[in-house]
PDB file of N, CA and C in Angstrom:
ATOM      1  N   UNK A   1    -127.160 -38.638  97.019  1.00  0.00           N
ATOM      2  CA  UNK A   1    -128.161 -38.770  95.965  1.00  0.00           C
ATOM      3  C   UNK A   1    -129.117 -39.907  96.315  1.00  0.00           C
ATOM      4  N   UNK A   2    -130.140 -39.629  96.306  1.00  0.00           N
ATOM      5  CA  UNK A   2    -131.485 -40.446  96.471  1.00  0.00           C
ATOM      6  C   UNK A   2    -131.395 -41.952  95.256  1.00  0.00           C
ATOM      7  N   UNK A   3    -131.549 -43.139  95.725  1.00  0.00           N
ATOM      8  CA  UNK A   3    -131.949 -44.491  94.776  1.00  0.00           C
ATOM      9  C   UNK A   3    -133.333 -44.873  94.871  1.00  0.00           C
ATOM     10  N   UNK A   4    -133.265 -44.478  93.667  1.00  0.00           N
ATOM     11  CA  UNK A   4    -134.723 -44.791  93.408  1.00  0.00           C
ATOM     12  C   UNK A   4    -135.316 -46.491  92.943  1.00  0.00           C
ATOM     13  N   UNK A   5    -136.087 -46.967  93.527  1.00  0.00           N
ATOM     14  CA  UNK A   5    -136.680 -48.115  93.266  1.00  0.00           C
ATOM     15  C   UNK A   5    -138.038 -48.029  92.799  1.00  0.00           C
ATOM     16  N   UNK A   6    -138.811 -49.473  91.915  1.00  0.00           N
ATOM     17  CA  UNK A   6    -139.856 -49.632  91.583  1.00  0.00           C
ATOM     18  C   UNK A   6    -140.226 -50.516  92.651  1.00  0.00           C
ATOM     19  N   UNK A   7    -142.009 -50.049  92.641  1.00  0.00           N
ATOM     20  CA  UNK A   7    -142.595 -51.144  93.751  1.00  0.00           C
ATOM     21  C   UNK A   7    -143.894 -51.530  93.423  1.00  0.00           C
ATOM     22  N   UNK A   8    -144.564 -52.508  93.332  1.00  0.00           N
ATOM     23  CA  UNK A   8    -145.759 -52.834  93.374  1.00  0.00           C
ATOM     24  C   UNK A   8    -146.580 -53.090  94.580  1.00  0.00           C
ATOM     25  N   UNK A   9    -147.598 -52.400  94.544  1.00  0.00           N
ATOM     26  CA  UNK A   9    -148.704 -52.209  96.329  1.00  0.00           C
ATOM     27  C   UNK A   9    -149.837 -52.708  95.929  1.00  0.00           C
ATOM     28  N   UNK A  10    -150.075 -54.038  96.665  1.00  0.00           N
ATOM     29  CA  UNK A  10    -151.103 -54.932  96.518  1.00  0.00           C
ATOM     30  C   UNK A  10    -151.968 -54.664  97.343  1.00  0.00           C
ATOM     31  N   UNK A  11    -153.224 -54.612  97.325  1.00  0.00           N
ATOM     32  CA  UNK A  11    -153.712 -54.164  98.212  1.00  0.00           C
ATOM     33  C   UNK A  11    -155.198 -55.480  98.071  1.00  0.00           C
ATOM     34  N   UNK A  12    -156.072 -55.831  99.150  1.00  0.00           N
ATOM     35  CA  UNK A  12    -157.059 -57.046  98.592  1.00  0.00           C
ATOM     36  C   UNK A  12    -158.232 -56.358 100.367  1.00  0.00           C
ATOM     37  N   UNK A  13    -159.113 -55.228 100.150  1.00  0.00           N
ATOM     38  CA  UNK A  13    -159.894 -54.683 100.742  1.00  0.00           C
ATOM     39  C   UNK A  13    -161.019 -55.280 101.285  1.00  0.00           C
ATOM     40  N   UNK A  14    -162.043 -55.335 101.771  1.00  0.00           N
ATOM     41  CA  UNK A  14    -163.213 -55.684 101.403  1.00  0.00           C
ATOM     42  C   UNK A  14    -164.418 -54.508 101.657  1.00  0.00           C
ATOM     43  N   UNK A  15    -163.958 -53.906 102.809  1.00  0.00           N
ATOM     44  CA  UNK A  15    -164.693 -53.008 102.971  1.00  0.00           C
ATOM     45  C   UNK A  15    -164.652 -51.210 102.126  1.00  0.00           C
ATOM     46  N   UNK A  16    -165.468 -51.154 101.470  1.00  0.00           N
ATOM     47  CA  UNK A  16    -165.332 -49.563 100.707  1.00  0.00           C
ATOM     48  C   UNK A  16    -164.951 -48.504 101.039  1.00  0.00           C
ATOM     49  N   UNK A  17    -165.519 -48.361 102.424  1.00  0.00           N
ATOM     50  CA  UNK A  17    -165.010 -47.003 102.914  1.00  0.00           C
ATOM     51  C   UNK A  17    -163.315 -47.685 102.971  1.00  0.00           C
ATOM     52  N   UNK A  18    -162.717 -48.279 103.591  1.00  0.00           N
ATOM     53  CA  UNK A  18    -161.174 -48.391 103.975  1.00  0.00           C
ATOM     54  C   UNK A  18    -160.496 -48.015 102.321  1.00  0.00           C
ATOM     55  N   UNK A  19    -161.206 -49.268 101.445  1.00  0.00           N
ATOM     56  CA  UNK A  19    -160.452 -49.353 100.318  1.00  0.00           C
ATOM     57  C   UNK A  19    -160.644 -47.965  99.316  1.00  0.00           C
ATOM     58  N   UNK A  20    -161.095 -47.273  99.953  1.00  0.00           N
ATOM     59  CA  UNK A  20    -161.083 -45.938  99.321  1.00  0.00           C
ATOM     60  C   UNK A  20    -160.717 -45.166  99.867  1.00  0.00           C
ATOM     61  N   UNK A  21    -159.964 -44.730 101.116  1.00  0.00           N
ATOM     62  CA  UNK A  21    -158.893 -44.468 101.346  1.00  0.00           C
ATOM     63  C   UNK A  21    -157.531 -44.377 101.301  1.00  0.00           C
ATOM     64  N   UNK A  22    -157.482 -46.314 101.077  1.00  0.00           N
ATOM     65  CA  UNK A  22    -156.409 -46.907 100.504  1.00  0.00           C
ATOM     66  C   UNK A  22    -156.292 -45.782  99.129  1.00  0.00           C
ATOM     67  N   UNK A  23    -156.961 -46.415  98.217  1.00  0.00           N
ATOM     68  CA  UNK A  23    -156.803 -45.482  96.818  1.00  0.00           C
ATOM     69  C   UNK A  23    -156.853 -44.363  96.889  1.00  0.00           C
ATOM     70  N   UNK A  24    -157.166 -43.420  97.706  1.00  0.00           N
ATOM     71  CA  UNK A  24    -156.716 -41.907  97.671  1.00  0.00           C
ATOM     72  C   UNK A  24    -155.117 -41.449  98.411  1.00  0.00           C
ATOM     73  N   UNK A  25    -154.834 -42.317  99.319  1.00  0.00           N
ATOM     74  CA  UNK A  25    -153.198 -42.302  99.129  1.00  0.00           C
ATOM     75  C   UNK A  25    -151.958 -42.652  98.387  1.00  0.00           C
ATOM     76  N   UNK A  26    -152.970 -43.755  97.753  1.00  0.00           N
ATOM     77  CA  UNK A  26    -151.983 -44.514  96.993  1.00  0.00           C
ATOM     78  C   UNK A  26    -151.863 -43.990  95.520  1.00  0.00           C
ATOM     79  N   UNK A  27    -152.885 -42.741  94.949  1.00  0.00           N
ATOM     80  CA  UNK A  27    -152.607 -41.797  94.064  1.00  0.00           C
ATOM     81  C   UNK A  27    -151.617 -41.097  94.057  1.00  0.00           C
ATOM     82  N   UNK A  28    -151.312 -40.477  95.501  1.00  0.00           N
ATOM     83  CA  UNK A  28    -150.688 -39.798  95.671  1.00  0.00           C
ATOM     84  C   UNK A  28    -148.988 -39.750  95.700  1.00  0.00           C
ATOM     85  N   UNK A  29    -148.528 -41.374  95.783  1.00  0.00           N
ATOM     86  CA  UNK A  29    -147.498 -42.182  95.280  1.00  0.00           C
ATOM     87  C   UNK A  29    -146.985 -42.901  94.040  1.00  0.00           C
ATOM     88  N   UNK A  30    -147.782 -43.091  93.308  1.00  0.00           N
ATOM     89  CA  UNK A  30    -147.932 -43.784  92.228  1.00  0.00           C
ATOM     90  C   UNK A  30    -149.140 -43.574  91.316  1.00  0.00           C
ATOM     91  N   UNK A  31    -149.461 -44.924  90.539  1.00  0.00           N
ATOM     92  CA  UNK A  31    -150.350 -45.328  89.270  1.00  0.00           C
ATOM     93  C   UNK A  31    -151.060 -46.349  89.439  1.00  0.00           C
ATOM     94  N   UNK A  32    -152.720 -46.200  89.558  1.00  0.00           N
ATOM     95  CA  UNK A  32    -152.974 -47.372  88.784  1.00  0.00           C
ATOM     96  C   UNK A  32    -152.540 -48.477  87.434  1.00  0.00           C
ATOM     97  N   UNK A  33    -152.023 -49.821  88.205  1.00  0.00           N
ATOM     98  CA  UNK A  33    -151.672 -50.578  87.127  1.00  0.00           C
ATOM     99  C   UNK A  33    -152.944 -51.820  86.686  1.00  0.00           C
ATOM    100  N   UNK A  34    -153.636 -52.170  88.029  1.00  0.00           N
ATOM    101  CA  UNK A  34    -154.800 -52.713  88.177  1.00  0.00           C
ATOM    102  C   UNK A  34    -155.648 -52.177  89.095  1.00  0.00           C
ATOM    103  N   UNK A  35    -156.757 -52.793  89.157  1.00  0.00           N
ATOM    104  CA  UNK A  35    -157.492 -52.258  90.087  1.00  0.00           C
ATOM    105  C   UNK A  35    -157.290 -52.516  91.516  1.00  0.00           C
ATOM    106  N   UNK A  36    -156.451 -53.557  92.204  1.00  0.00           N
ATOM    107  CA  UNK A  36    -156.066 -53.575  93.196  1.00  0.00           C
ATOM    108  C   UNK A  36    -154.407 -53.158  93.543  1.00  0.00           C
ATOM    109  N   UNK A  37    -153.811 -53.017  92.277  1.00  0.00           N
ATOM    110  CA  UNK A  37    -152.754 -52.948  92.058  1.00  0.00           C
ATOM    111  C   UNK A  37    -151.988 -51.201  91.781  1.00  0.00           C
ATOM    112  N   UNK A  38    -150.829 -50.903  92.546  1.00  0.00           N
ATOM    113  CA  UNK A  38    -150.380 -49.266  92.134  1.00  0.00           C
ATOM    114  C   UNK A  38    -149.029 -49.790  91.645  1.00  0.00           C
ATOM    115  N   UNK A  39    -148.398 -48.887  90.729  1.00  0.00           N
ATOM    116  CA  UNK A  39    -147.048 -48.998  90.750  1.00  0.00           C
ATOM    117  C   UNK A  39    -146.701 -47.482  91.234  1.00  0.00           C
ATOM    118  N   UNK A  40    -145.363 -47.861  91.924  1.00  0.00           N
ATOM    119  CA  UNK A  40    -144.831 -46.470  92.797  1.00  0.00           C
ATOM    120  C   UNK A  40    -143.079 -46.512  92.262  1.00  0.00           C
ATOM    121  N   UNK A  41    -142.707 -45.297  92.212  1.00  0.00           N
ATOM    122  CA  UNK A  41    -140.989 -45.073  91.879  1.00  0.00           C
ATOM    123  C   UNK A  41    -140.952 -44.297  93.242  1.00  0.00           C
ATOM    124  N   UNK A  42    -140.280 -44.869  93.873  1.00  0.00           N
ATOM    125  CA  UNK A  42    -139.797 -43.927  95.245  1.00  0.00           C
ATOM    126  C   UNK A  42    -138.187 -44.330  96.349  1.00  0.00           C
ATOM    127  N   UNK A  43    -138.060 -43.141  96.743  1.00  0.00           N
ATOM    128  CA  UNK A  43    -136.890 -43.588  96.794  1.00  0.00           C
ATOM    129  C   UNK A  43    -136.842 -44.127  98.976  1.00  0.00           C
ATOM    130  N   UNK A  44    -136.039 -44.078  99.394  1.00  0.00           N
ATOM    131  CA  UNK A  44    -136.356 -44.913 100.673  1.00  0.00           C
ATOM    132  C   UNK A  44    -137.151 -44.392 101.750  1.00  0.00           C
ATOM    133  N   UNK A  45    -136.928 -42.195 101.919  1.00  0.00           N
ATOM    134  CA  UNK A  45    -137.518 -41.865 102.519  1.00  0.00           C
ATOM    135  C   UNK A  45    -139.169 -41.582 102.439  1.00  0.00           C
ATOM    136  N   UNK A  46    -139.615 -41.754 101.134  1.00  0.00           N
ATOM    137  CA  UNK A  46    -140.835 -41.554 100.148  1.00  0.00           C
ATOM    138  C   UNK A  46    -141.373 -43.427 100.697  1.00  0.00           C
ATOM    139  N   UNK A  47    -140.945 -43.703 100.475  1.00  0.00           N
ATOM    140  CA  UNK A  47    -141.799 -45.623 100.787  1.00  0.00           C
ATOM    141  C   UNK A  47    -141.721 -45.311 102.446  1.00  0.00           C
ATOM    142  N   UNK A  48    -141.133 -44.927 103.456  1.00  0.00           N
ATOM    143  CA  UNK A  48    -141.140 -44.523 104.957  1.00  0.00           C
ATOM    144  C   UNK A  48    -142.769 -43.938 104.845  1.00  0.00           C
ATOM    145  N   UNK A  49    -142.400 -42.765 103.966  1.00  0.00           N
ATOM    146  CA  UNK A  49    -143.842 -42.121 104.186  1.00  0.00           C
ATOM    147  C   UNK A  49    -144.886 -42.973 103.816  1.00  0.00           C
ATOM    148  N   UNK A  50    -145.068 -43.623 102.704  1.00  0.00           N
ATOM    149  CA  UNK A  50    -146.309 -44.106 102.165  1.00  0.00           C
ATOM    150  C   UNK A  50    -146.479 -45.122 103.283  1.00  0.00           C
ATOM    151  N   UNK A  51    -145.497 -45.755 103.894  1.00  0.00           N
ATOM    152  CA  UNK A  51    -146.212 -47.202 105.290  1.00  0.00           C
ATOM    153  C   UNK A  51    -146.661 -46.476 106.530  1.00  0.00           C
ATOM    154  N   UNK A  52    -145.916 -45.245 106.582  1.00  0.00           N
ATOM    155  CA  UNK A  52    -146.472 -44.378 107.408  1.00  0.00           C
ATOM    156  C   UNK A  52    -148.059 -43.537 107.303  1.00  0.00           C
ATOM    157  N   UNK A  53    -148.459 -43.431 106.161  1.00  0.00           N
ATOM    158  CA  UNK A  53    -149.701 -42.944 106.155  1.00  0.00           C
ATOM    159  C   UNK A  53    -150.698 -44.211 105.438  1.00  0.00           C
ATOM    160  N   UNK A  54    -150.185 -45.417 105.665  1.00  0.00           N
ATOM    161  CA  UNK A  54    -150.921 -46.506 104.993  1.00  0.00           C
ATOM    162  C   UNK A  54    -151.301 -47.205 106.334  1.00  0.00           C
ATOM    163  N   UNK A  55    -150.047 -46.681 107.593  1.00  0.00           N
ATOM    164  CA  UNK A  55    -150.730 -47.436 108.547  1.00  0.00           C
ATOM    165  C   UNK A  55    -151.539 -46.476 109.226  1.00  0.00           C
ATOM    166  N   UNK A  56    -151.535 -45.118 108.928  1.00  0.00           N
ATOM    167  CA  UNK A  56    -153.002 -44.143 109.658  1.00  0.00           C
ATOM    168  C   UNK A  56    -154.009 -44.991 109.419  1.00  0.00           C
ATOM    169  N   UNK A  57    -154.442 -45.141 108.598  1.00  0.00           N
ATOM    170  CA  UNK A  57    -155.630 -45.874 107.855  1.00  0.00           C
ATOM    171  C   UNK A  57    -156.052 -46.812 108.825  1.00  0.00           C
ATOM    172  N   UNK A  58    -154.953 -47.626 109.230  1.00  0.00           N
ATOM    173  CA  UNK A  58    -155.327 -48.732 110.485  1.00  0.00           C
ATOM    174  C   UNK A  58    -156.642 -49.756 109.953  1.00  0.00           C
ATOM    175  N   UNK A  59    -156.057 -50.070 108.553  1.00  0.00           N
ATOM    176  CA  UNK A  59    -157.537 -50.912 107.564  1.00  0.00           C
ATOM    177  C   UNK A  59    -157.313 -52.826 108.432  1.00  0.00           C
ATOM    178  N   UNK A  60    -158.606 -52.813 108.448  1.00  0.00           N
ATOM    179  CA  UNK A  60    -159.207 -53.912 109.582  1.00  0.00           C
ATOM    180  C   UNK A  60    -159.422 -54.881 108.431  1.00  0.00           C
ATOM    181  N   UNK A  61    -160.124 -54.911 107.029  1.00  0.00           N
ATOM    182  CA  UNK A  61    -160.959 -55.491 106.667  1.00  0.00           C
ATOM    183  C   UNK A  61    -159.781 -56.426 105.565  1.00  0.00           C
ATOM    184  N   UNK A  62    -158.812 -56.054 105.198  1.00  0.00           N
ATOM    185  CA  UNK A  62    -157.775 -56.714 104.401  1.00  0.00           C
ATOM    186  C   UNK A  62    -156.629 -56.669 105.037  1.00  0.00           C
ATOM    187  N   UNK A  63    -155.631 -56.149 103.248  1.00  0.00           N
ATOM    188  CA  UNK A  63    -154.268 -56.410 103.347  1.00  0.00           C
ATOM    189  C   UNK A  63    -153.785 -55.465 102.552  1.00  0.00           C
ATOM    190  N   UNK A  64    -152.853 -55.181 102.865  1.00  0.00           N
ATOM    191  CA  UNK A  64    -151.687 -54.115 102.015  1.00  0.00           C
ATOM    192  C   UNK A  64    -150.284 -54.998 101.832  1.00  0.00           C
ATOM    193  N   UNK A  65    -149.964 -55.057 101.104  1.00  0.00           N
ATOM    194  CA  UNK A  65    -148.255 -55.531 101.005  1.00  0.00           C
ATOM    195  C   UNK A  65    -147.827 -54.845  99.875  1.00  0.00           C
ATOM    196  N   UNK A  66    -146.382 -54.517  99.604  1.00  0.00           N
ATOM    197  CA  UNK A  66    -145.446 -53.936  99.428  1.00  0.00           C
ATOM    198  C   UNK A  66    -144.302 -54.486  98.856  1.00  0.00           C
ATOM    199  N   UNK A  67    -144.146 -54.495  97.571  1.00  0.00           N
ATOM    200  CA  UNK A  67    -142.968 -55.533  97.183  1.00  0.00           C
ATOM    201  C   UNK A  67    -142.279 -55.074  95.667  1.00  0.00           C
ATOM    202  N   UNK A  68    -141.020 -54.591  96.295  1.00  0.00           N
ATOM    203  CA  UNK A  68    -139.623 -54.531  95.215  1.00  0.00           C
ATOM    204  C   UNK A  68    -139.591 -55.284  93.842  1.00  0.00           C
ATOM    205  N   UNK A  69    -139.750 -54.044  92.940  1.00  0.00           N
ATOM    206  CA  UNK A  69    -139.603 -54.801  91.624  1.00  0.00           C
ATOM    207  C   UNK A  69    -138.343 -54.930  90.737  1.00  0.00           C
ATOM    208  N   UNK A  70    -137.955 -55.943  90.789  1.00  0.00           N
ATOM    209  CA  UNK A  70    -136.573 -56.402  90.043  1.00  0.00           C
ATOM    210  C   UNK A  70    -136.283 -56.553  88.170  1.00  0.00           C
ATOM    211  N   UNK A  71    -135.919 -56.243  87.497  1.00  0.00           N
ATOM    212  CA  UNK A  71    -136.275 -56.198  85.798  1.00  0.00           C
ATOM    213  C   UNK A  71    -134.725 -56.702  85.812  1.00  0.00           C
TER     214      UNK A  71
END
């Protein structure tokens, strides 16, 4: 059985075209919680994928990070 975790994906862009990329994958995982901010429920092989198609992107102009939410 799959464990599912919460995650928050920070993301701090500068350039538009990248950071709108960023946000069209990161729909596809999660929610806008802010505007730089997604929340994602995924379980270990689902977060594999999302760093895997976060690093296609190969974004030059920022940052992406990735971090486990604990309640």
């Amino acid at each position: 059985m799959a464990r599912f975790a919460d995650y928050a994906v920070v993301y701090d862009i500068t350039d538009d075209r990248e950071r709108s990329r960023v946000d069209k994958v990161l729909k596809g995982f999660g929610f806008r919680v802010q505007k730089s901010v997604f929340e994602c429920r995924m379980d270990m092989k689902t977060k594999k994928e999302l760093i895997k198609s976060l690093k296609k992107l190969d974004i030059k102009t920022g940052f992406i990070k990735i971090y486990r939410l604990e309640y």
